[in-house]
Short mmCIF file of C-alpha atoms and ligand atoms in Angstrom, two decimals:
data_model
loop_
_atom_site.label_atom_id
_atom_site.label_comp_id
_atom_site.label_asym_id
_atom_site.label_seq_id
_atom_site.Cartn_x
_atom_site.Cartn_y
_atom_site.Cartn_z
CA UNK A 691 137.60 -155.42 -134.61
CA UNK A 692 136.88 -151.62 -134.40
CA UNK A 693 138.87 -149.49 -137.08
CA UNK A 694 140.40 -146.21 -136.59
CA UNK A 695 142.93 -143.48 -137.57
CA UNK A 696 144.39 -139.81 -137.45
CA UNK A 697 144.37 -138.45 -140.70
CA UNK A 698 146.32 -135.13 -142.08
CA UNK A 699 149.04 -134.10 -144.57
CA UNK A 700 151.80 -134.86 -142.63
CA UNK A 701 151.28 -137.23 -140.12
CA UNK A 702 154.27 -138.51 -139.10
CA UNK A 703 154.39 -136.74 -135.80
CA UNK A 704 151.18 -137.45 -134.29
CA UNK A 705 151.14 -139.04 -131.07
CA UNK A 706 147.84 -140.10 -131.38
CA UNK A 707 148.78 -143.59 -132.72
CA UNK A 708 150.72 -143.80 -128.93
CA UNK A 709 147.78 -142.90 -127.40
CA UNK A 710 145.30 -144.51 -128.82
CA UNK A 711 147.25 -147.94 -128.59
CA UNK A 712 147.84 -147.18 -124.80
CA UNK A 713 143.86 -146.87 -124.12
CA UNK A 714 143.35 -149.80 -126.41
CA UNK A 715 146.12 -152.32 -124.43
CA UNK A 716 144.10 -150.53 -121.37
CA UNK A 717 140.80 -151.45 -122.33
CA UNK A 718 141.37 -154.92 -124.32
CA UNK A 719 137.48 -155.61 -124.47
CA UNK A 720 137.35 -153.22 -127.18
CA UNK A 721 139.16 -154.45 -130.10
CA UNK A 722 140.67 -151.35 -131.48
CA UNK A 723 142.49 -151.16 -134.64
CA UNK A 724 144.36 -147.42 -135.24
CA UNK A 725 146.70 -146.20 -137.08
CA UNK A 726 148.07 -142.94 -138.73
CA UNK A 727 146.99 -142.31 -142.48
CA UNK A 728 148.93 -139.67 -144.41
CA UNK A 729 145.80 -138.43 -146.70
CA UNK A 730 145.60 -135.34 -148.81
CA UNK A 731 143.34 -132.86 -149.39
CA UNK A 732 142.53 -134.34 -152.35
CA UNK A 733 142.17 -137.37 -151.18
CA UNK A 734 139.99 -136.65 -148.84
CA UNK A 735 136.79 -137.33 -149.92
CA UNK A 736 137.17 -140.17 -151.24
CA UNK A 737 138.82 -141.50 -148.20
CA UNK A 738 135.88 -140.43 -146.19
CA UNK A 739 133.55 -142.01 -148.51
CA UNK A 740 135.79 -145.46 -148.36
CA UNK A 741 135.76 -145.68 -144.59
CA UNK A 742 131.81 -145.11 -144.19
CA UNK A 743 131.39 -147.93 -146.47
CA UNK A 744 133.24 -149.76 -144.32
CA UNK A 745 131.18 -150.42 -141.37
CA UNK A 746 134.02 -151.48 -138.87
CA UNK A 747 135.24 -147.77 -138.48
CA UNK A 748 133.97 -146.34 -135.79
CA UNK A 749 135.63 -142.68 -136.46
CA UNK A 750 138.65 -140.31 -137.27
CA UNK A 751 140.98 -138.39 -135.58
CA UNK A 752 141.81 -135.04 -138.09
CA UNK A 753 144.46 -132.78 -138.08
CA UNK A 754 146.24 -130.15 -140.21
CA UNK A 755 144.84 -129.84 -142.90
CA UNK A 756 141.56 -131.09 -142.48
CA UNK A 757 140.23 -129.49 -139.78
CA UNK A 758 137.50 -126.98 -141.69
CA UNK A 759 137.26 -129.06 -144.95
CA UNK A 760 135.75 -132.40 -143.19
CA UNK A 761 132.92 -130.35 -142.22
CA UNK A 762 130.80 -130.02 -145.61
CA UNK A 763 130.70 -133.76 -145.21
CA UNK A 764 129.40 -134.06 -141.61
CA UNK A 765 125.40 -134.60 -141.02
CA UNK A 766 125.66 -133.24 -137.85
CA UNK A 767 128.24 -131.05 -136.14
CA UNK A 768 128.17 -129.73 -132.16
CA UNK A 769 127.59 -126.16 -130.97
CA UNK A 770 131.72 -125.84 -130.65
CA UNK A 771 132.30 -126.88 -133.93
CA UNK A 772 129.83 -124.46 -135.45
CA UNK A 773 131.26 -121.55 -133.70
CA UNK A 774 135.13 -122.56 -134.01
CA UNK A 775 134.16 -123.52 -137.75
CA UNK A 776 136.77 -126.66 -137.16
CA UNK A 777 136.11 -130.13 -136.27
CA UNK A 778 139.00 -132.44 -134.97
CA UNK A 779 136.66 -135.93 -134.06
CA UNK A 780 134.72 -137.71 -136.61
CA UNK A 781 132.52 -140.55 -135.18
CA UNK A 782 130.56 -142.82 -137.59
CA UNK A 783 126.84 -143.81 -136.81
CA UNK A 784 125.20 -145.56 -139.49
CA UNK A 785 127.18 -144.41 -142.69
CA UNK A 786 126.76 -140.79 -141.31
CA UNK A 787 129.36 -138.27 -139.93
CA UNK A 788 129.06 -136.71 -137.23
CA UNK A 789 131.17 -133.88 -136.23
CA UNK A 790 133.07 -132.66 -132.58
CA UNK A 791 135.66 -130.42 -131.37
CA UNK A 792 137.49 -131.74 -128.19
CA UNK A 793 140.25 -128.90 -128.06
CA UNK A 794 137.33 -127.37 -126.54
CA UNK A 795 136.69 -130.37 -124.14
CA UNK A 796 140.68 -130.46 -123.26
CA UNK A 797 140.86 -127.01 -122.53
CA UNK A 798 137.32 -127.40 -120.17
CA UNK A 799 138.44 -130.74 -118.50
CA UNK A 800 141.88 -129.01 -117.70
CA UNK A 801 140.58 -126.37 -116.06
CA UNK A 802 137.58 -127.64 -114.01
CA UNK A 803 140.82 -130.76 -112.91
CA UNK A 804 142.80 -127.32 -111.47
CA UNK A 805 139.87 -125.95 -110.58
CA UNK A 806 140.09 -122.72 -111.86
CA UNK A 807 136.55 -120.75 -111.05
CA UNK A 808 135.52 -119.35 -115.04
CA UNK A 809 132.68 -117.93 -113.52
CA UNK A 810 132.84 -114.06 -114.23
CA UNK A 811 136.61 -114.31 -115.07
CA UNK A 812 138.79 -111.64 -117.03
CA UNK A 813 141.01 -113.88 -119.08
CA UNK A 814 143.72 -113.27 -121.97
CA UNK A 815 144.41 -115.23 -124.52
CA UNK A 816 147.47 -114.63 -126.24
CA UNK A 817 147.01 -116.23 -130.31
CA UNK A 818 144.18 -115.69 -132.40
CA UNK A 819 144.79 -118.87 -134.78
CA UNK A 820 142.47 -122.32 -134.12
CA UNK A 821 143.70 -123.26 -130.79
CA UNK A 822 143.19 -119.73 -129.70
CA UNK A 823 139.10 -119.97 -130.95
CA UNK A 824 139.16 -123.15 -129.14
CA UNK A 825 140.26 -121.70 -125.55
CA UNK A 826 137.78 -118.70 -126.20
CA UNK A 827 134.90 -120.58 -127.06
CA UNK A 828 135.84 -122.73 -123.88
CA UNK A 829 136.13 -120.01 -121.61
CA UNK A 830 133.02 -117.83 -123.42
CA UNK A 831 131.05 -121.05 -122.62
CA UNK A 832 132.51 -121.69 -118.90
CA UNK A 833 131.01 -117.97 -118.10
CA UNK A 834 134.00 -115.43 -118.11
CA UNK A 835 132.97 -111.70 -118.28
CA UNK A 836 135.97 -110.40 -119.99
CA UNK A 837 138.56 -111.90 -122.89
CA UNK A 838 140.86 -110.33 -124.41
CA UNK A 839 143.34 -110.89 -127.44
CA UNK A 840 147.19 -110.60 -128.22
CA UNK A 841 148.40 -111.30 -131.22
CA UNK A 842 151.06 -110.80 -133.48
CA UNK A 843 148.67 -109.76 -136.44
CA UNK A 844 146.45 -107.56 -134.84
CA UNK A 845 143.65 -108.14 -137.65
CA UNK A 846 143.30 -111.65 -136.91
CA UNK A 847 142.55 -110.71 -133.22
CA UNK A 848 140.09 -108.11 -134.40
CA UNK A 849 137.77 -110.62 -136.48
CA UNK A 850 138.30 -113.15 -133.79
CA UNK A 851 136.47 -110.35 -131.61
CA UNK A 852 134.05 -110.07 -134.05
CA UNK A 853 132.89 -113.09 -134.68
CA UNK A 854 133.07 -114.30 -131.19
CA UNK A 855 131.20 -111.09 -130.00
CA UNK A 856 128.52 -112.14 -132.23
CA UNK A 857 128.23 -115.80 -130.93
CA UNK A 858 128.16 -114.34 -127.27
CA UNK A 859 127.12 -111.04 -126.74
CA UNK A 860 127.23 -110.61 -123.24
CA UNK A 861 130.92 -111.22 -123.03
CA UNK A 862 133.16 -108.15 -123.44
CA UNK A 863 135.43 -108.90 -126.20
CA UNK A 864 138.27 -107.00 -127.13
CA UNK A 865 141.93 -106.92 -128.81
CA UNK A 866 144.92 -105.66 -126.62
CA UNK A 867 148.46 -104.76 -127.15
CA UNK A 868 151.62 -105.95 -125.39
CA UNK A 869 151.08 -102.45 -123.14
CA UNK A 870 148.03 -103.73 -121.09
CA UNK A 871 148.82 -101.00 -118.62
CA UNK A 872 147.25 -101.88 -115.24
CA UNK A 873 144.64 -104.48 -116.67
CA UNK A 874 144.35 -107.06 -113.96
CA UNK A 875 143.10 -111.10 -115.75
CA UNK A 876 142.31 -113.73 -113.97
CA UNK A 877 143.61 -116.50 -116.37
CA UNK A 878 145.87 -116.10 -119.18
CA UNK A 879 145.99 -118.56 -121.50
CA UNK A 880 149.12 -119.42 -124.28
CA UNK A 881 148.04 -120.36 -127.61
CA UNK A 882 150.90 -119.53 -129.95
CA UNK A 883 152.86 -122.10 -131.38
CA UNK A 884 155.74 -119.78 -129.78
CA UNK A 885 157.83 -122.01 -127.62
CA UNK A 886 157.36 -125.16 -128.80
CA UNK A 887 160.38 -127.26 -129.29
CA UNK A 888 159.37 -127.08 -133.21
CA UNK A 889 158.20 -123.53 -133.51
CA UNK A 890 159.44 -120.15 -132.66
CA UNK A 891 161.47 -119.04 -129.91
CA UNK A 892 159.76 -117.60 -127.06
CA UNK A 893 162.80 -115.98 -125.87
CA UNK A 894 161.55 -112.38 -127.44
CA UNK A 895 158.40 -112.65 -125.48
CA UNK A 896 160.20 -112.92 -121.80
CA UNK A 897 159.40 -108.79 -121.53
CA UNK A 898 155.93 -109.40 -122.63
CA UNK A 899 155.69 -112.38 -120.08
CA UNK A 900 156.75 -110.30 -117.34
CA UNK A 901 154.66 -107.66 -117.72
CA UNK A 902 151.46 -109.88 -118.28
CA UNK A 903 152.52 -111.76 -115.13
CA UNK A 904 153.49 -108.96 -113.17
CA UNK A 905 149.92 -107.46 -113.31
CA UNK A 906 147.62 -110.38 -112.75
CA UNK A 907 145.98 -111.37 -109.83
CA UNK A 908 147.37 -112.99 -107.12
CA UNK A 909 145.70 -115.92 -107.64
CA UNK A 910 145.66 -115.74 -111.59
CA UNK A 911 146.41 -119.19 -113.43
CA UNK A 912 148.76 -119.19 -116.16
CA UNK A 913 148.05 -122.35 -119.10
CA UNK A 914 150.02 -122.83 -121.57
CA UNK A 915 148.27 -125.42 -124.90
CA UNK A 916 152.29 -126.42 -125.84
CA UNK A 917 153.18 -129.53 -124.56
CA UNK A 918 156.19 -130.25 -125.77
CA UNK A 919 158.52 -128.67 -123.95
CA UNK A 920 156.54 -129.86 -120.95
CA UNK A 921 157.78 -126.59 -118.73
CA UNK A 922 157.61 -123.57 -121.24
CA UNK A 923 159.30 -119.88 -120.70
CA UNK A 924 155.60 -118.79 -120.35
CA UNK A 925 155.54 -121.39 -117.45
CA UNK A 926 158.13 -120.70 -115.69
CA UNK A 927 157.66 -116.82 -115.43
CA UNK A 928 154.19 -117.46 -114.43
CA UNK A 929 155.68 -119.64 -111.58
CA UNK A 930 158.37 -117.28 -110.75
CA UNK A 931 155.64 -114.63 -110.53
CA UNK A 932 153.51 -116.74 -108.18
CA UNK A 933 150.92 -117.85 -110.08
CA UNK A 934 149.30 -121.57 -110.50
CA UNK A 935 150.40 -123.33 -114.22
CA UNK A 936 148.49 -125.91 -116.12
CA UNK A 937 150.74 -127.31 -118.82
CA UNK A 938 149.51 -128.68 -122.77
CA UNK A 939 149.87 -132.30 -121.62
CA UNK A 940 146.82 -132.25 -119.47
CA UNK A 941 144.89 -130.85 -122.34
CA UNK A 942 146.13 -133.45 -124.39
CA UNK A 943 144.92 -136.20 -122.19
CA UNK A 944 141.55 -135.06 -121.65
CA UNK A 945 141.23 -134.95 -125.21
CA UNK A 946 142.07 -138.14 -125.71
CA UNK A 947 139.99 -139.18 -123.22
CA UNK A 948 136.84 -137.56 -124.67
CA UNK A 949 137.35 -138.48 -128.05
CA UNK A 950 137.30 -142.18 -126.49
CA UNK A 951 134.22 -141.09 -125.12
CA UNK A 952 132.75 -139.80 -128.10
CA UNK A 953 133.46 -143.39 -129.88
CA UNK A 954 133.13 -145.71 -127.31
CA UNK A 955 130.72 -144.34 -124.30
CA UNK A 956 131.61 -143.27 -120.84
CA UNK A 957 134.60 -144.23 -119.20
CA UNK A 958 133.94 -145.51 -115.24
CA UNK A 959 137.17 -145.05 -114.27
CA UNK A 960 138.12 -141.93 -115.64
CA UNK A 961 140.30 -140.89 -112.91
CA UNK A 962 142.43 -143.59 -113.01
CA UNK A 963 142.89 -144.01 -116.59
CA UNK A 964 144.21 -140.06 -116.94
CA UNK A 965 146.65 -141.04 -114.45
CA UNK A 966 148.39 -143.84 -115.86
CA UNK A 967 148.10 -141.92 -119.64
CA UNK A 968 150.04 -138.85 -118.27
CA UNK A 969 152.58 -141.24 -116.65
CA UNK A 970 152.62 -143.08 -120.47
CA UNK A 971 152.89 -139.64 -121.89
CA UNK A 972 155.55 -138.41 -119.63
CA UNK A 973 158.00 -141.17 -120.63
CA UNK A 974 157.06 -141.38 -123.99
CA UNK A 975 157.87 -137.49 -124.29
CA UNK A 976 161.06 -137.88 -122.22
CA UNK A 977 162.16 -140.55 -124.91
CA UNK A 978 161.33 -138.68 -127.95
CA UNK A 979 161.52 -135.18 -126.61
P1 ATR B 2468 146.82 -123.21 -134.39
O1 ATR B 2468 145.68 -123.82 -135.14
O2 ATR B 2468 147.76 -124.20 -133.77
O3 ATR B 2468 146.38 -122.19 -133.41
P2 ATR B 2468 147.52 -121.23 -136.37
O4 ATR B 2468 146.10 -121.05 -136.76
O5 ATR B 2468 148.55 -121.29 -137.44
O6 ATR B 2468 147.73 -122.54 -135.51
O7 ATR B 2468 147.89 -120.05 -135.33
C1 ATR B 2468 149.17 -119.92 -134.80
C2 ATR B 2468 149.21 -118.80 -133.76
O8 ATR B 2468 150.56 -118.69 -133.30
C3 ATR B 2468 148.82 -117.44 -134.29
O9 ATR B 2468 148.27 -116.68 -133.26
C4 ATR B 2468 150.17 -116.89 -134.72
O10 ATR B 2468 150.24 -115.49 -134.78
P3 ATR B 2468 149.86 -114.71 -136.17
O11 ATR B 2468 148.36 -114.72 -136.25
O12 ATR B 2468 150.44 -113.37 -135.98
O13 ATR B 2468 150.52 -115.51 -137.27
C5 ATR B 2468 151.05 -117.36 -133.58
N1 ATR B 2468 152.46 -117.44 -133.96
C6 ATR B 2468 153.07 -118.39 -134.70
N2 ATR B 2468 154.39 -118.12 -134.84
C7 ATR B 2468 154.61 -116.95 -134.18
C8 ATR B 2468 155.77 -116.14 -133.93
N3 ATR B 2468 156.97 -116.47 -134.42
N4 ATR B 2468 155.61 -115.03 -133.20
C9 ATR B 2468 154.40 -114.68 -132.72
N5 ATR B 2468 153.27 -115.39 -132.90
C10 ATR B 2468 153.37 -116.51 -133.62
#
């Protein structure tokens, strides 16, 4: 039996335990045990040092608020991680943490499955909290040319900038306003928690929507990182518009997916297993909207 959890303070909304008892029932010759633990930042530690001892645990899922703070304990942590300065897969190799960031690897996977060409891209990114860092970092590392940022708090986009102009230099980097004039991107890409069923309205963005949508290019792709509402304002006026969408739950799948990955090795079937998940997903959102 192979332990493991999502861990955060709360908890009690993950979906992870869903999905990570979907891939188990899918893949029954590993014996995987997971569940949700509510743990606290104090807590934390100790926690960490209770499961290494434990050899069956194979790793962690982490969430709010342990996303930057697991990372003093890590012996090793990937490229992504040291750039986005958060960390949202633990995996365990002998008593030893070792650190990952597969927002990154959702984001990626999502756009190479709609095949959306990176290469020299302009792209926007509207946020500038930790999903936003991970869809930069993505897209910085995919090859785009050009990102820009729109945010609410203008300072956060400017140190985003900063720091991310430091970790790649050759990309132009900078922050933009809601009046982007006649500034043509090739992808724009929804961070904000804006729109999801549990955050803010997105109603008082519509104008902003339009006028982002109305200037891309023809072929620009619009991807929203909310899931839940599946179909999102910023969704549908990119369709009405013309554009291609991508929508959270693929992003949540392929991270799923790579975090299995990560723990367990590569999956043969990939395909086929992202499939059935999203049909899984798409009920099990439809029953708990
Ligand atoms: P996450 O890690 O999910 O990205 P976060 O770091 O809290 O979460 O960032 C949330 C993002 O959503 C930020 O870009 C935030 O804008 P601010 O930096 O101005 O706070 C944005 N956001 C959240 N609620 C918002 C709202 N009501 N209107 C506009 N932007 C909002």
């Amino acid at each position: 039996m192979v332990k493991a959890a999502v861990i955060g303070d709360p908890i009690q909304h993950s979906l992870s335990p869903d999905i990570f008892g979907f891939l188990a029932r899918e893949r029954p010759t590993i014996e995987l045990n997971y569940e949700a633990r509510n743990i606290s930042s104090l807590d934390l530690e100790k926690f960490l040092q209770t499961v290494l001892a434990e050899k069956s645990w194979i790793g962690l899922n982490v969430t709010i608020p342990h996303k930057e703070s697991v990372l003093k304990f890590a012996k090793q942590i990937s490229d992504s991680v040291r750039i986005i300065g958060a960390a949202n897969v633990l995996q365990f190799k002998e008593q030893e943490i070792y650190a990952y960031n597969t927002d990154v690897i959702g984001i990626q996977e999502s756009l190479n499955r709609a095949a959306v060409p990176l290469a020299e891209a302009s792209v926007l990114i509207l946020g500038a909290g930790g999903a936003a860092r991970a869809a930069i970092y993505a897209c910085a590392s995919m090859g785009a040319s050009e990102i820009k940022i729109l945010n609410r708090t203008v300072s956060r986009a400017q140190s985003l900038v900063q720091e991310f102009k430091n970790a790649f230099g050759k990309i132009d980097f900078s922050v933009v306003s809601e009046n982007l004039n006649s500034w043509q991107p090739d992808l724009i890409i929804q961070t904000t928690s804006v729109g999801m069923s549990t955050g803010a309205s997105d109603l008082t963005y519509e104008n902003l929507y339009k006028e982002i949508f109305k200037n891309a290019k023809k072929k620009a792709v619009a991807f929203d990182l909310v899931y839940r509402p599946e179909s999102t304002l910023f969704l549908k006026k990119a369709s009405t518009q013309g554009l291609a969408v991508i929508g959270g739950l693929w992003m949540l799948i392929e991270q799923a997916l790579a975090t299995w990955e990560i723990w367990f090795g590569p999956i043969p079937d990939k395909s086929i297993l992202s499939e059935k998940l999203q049909f899984f997903l798409r009920e099990r959102l439809r029953a708990h909207p």
